[in-house]
Short mmCIF file of C-alpha atoms in Angstrom, two decimals:
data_model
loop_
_atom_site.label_atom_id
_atom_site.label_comp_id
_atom_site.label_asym_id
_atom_site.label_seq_id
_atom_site.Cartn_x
_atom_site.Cartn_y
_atom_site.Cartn_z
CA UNK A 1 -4.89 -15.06 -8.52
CA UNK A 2 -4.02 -15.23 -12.22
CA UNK A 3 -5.07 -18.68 -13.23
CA UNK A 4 -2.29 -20.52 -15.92
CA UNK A 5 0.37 -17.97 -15.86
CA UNK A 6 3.45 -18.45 -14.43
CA UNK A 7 6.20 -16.21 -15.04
CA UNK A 8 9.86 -15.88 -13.82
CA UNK A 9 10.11 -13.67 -11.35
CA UNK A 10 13.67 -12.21 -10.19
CA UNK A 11 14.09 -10.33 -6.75
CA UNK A 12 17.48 -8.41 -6.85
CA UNK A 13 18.91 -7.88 -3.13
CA UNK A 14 21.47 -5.99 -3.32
CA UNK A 15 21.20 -3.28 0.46
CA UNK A 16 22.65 -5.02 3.63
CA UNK A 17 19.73 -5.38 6.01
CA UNK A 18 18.93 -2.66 9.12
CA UNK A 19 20.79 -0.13 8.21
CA UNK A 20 17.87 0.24 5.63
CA UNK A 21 14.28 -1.38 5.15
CA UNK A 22 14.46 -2.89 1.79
CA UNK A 23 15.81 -6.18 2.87
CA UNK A 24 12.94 -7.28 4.76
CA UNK A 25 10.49 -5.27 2.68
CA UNK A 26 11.87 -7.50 0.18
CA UNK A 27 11.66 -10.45 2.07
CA UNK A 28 7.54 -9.57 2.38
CA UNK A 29 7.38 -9.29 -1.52
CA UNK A 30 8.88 -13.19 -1.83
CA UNK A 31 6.67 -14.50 0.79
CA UNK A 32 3.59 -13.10 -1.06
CA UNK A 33 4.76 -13.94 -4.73
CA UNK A 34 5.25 -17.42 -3.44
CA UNK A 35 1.47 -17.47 -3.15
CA UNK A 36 0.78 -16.67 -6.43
CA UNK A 37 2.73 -19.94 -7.71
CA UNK A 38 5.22 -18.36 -10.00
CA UNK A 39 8.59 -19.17 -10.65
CA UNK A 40 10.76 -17.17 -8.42
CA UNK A 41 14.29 -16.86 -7.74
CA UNK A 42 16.64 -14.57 -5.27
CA UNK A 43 19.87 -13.18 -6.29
CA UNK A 44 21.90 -11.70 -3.31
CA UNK A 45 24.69 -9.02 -4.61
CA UNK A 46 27.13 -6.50 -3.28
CA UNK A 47 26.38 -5.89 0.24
CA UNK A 48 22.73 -8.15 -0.08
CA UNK A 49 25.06 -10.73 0.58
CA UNK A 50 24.81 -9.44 4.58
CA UNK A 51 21.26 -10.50 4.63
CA UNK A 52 22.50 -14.08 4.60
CA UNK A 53 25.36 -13.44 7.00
CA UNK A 54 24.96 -16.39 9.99
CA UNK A 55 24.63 -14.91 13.38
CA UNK A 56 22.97 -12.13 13.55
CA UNK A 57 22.12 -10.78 17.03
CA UNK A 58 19.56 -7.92 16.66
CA UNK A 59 18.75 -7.18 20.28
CA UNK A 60 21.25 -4.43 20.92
CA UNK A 61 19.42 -2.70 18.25
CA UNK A 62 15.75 -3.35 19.52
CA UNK A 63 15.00 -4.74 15.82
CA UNK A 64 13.52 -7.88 14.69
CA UNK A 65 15.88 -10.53 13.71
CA UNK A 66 14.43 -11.39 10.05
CA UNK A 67 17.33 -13.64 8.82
CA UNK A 68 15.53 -17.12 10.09
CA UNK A 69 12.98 -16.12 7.37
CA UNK A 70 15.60 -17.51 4.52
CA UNK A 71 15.67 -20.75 6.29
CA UNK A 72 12.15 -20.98 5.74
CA UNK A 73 11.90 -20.30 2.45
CA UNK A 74 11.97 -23.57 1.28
CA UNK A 75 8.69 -24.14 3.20
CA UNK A 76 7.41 -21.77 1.08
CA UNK A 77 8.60 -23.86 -2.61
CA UNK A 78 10.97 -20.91 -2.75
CA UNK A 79 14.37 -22.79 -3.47
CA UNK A 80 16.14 -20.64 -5.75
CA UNK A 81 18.94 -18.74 -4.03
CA UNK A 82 21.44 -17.45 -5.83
CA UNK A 83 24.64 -15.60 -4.64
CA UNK A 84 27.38 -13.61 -6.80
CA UNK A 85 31.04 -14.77 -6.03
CA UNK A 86 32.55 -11.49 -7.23
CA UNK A 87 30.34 -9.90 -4.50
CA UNK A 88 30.94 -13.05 -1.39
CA UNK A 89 34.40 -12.54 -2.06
CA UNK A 90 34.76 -8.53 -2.23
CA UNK A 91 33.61 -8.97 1.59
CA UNK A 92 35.69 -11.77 2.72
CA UNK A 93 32.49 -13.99 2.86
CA UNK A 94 32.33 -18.06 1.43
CA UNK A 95 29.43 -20.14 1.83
CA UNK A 96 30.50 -21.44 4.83
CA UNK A 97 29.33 -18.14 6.20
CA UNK A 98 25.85 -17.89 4.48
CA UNK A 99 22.68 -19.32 6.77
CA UNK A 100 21.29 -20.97 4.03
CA UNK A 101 21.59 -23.20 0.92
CA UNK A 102 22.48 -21.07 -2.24
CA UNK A 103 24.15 -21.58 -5.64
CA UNK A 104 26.99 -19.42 -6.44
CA UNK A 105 27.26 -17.95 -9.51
CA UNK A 106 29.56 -15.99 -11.66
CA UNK A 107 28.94 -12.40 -12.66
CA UNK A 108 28.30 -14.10 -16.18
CA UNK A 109 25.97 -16.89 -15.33
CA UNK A 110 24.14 -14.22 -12.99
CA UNK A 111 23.70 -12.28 -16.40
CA UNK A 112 22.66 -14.88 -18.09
CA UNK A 113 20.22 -16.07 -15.69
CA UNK A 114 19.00 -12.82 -15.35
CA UNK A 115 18.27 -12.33 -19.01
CA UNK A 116 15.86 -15.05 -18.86
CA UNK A 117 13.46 -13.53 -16.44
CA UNK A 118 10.15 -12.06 -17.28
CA UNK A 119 9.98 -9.91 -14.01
CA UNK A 120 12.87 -8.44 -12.26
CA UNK A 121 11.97 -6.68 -9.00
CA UNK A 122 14.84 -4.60 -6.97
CA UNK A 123 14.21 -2.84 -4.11
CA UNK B 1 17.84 -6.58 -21.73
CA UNK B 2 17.59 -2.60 -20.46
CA UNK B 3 19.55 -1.89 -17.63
CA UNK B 4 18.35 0.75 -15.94
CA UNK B 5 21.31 3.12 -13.22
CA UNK B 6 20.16 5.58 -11.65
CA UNK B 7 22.82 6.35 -9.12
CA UNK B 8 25.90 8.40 -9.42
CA UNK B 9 29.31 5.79 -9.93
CA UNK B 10 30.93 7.99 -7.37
CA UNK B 11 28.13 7.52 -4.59
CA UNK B 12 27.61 3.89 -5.24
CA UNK B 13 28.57 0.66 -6.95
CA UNK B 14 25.53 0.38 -9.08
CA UNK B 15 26.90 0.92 -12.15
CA UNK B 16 29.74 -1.18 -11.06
CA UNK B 17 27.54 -4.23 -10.42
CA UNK B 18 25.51 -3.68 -13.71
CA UNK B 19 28.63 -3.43 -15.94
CA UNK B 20 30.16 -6.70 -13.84
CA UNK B 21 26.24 -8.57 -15.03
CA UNK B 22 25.15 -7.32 -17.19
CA UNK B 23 24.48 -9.38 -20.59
CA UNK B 24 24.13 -8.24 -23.68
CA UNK B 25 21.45 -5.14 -23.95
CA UNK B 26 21.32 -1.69 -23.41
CA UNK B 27 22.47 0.51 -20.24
CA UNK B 28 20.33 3.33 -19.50
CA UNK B 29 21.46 6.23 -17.11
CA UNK B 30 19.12 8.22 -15.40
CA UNK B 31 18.91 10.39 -12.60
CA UNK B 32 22.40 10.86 -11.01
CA UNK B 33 23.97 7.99 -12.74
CA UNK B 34 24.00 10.53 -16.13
CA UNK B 35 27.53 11.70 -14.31
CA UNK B 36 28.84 8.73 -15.36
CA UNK B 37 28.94 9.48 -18.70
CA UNK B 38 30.33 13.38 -18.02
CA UNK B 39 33.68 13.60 -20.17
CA UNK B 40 36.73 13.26 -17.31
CA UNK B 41 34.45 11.22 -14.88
CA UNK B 42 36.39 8.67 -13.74
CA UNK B 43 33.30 6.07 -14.76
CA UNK B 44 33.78 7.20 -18.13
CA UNK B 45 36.90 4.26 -19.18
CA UNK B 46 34.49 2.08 -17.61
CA UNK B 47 31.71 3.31 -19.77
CA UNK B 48 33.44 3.48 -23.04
CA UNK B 49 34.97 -0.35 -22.37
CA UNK B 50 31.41 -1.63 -22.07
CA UNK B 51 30.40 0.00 -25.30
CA UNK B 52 31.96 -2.38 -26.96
CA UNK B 53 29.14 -5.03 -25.93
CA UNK B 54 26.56 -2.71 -24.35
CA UNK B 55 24.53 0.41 -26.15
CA UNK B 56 24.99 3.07 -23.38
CA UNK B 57 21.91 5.55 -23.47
CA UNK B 58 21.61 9.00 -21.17
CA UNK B 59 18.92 10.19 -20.22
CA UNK B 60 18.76 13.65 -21.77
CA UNK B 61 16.32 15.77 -19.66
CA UNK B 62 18.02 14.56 -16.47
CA UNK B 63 21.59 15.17 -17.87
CA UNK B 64 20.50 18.88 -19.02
CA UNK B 65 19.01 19.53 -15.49
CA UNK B 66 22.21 18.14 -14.10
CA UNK B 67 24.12 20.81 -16.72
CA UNK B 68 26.45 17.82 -18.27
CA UNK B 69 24.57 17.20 -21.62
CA UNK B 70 27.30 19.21 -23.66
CA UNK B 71 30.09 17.32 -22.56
CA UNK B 72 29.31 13.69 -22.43
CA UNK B 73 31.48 11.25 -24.15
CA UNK B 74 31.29 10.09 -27.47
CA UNK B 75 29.18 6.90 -28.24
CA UNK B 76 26.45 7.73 -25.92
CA UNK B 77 22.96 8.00 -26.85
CA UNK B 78 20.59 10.75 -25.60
CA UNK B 79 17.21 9.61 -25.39
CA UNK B 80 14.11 11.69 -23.85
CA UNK B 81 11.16 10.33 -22.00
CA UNK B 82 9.70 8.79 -24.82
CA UNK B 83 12.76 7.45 -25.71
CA UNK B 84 12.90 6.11 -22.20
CA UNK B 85 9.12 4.45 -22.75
CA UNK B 86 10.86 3.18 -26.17
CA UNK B 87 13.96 1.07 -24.48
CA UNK B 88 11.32 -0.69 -22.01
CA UNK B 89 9.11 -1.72 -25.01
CA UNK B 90 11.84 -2.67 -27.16
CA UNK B 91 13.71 -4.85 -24.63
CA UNK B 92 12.05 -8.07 -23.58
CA UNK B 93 13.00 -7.24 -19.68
CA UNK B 94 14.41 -4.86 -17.55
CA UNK B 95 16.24 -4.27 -14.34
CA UNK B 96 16.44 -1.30 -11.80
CA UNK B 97 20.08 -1.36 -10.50
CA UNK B 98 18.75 0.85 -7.52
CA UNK C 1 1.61 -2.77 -24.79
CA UNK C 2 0.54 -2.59 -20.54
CA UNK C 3 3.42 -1.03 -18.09
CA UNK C 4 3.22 -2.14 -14.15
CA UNK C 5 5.15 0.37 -12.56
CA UNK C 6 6.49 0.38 -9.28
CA UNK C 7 7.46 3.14 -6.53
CA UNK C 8 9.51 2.46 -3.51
CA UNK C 9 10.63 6.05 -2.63
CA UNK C 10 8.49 9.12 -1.66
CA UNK C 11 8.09 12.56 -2.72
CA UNK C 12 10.42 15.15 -2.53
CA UNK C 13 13.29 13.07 -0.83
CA UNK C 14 14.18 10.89 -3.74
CA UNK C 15 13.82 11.78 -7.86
CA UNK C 16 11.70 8.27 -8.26
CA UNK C 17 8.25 9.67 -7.92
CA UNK C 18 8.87 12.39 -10.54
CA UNK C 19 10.94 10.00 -12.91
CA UNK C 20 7.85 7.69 -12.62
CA UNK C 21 5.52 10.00 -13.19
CA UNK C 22 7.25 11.45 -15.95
CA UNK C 23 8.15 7.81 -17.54
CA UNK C 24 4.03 7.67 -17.02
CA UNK C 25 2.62 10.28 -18.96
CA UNK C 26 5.46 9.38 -21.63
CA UNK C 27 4.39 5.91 -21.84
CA UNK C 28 0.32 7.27 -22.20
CA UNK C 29 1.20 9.63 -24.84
CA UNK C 30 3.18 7.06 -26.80
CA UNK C 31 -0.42 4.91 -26.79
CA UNK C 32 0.78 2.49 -23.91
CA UNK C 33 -1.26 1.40 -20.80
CA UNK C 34 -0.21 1.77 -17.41
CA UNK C 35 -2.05 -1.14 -15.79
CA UNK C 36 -0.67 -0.10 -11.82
CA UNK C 37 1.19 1.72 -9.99
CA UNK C 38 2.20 0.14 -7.20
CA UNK C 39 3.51 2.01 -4.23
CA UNK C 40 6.13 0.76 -1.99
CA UNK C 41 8.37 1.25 1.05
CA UNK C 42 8.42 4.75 1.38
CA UNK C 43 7.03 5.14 -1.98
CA UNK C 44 3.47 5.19 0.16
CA UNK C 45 3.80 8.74 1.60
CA UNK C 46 2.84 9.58 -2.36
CA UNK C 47 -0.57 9.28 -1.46
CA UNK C 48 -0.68 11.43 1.66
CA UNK C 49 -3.52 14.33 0.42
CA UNK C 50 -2.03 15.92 3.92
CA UNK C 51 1.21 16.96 1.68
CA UNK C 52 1.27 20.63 1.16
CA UNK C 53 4.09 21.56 -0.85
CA UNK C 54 5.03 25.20 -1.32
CA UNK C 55 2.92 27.20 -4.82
CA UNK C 56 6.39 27.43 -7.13
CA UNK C 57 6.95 23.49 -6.79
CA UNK C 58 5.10 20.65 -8.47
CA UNK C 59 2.43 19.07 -6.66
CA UNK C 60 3.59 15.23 -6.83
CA UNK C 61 0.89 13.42 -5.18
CA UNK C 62 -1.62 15.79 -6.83
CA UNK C 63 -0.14 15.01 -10.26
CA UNK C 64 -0.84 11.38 -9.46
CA UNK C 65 -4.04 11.88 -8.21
CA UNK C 66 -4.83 13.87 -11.84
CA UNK C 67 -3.23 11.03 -13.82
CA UNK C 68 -5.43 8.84 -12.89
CA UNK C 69 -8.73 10.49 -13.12
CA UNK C 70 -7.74 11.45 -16.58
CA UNK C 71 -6.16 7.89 -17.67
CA UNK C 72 -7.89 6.05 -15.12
CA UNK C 73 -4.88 4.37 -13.95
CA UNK C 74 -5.29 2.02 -10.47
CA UNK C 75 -2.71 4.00 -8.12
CA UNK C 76 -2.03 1.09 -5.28
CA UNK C 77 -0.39 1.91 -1.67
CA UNK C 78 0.89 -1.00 0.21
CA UNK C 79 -0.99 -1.50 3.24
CA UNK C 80 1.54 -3.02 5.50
CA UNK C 81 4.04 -0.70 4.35
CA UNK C 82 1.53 2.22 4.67
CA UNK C 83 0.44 1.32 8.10
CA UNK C 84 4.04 1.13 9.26
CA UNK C 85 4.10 5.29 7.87
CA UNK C 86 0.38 6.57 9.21
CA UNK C 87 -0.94 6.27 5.55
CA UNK C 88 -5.12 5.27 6.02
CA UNK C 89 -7.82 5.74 4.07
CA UNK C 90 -8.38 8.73 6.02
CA UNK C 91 -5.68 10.38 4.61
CA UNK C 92 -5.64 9.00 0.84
CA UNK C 93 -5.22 11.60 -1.52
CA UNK C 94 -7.93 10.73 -4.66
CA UNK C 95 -7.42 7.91 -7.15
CA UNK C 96 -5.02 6.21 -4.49
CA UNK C 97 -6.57 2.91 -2.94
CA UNK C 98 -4.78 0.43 -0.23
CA UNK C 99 -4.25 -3.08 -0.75
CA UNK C 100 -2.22 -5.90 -0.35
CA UNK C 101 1.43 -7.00 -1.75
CA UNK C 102 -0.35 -9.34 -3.56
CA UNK C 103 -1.45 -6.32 -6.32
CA UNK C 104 2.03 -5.88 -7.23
CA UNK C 105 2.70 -9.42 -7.81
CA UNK C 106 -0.55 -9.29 -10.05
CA UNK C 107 0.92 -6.22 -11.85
CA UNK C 108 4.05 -8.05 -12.27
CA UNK C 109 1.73 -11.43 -13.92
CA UNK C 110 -0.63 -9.21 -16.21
CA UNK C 111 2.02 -6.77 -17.45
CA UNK C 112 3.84 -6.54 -20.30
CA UNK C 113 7.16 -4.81 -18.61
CA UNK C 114 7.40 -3.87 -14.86
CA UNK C 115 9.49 -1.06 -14.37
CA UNK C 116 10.88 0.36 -10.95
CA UNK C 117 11.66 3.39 -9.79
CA UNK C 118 13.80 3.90 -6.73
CA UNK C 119 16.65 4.73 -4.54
#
């Protein structure tokens, strides 16, 4: 642990999850940076927007079912979610589809609040 | 900020994404996102249009292995590794539009 | 000024490990430091010393092996991601070490840039 530093740490998501492992590799990266007490936000875009799809049944594919693990963030003082529109509505997605809380952004605002970051982690 | 594309614009919509986002900064291609920058690609409008807010730099050893570097468009910037090393220094942050 | 570097693909497969390595001894000869480099996802079969690539190709976990005895640069494989591959300390190549997720979120905290190299 790093005592008195906390810096602004961005995790990019942009893969759907199972067809590849960076979504829940990801996922493992928050959990621990959580620990660590920095400020840390998630930005879902292009087809990372599928991680937070509701529903997902994973025991056709004899996978683990990671997507509760959002829900719990918040448990974790991880409570910034963000979500591009430009990339929700390129796959017929709204909010009302998403398993969690998040703040949708524009592609602009997204920019902007990625400018501000110290760290920006994509996987 | 440096934005750094590595993927071609033809396999995937990274470049896409980080021309959508991006703020101002600089947009580095490496690896097979240097097509994008090829004269004729059809990336290339794209390209040029975010000039006008974005520097656009190529990475030059992978474009020369990738046998493009004499016909990339006009307003690029070819940069080596150094150069590369440079960009990250000079920009307060960077992102990996992988 | 101190680079945290990050790997998520392996050798051969994907052009990250050689970009990074390359960005690497760019950033050393320019007067940088490379605090980590972190190894990730698949990024930990760079550490494999069982890889036995052919004589007319580079040697990429080698070359990372002899980048860090020479700049002594801390060359850190994931363990839960490594375990998931069959990377152990039994078949660590030199100058690699295993540890927790935790070391890249420390790289990301005491460096000046973190850059990543992927797919």
């Amino acid at each position: 642990m790093t005592e008195g530093i906390a810096k602004k740490f961005m995790f990019v998501n942009r893969s759907a999850p199972y067809g590849t492992v960076y979504a829940l590799e990801s996922l493992e990266v928050v959990l621990i940076s959580a620990a660590f007490d920095q400020d840390v936000s998630l930005v879902f875009v292009d087809d990372g927007v599928w991680q937070l799809k509701k529903g997902q049944q994973t025991k056709g594919i004899e996978t683990k079912n990671f997507s509760p693990t959002y829900r719990a963030l918040e448990g974790y003082d991880v409570e910034k979610l963000y979500v591009e529109r430009e990339s929700l509505e390129a796959r017929g997605l709204d909010e009302g589809d998403l398993l969690v809380d998040v703040t949708v952004l524009s592609s602009g605002e997204l920019g902007r609040l990625m400018d501000e970051q110290d760290v920006v982690l994509s996987f | 900020m440096l934005h750094i594309v590595n993927k071609s614009p033809l396999e995937r919509p990274s470049l896409d994404a980080c021309l959508r986002i991006a703020g101002p900064g600089t947009v580095l291609l490496i690896e097979d996102a240097v097509y994008a920058a090829a004269r004729g690609s059809a990336a290339a409008p794209r390209l040029a249009e975010a000039m006008q807010r974005l520097k656009v730099c190529v990475l030059l050893p992978d474009a020369e292995a990738r046998a493009i570097a004499d016909r990339l468009i006009d307003g690029v910037t070819t940069v080596d590794y150094a150069g590369f090393v440079d960009l990250v220094a000079g920009h307060p942050n960077c992102q990996s539009w992988l | 000024m101190k680079f945290g570097i990050l790997v998520n693909e392996g050798p051969y497969q994907h052009q990250a490990s050689d970009s990074a390595y390359l960005f690497c001894r760019a950033a050393l000869a320019r007067g940088h430091e490379i605090h980590r480099v972190f190894f990730y996802h698949d990024g930990v079969n760079n550490s494999s010393r069982l890889t036995e690539p052919p004589q007319d190709d580079r040697n990429v976990v080698a070359r990372w092996s002899k980048l860090a005895a020479d700049h002594g640069i801390d060359l850190v494989v994931c363990v839960a991601a490594a375990l998931r591959r069959g990377i152990k300390d039994d078949n660590l190549a030199p100058g690699f070490r295993i540890s927790g997720l935790g070391q890249l979120v420390e790289s990301g905290i005491q460096s000046d840039r973190l850059v990543v190299f992927g797919d």
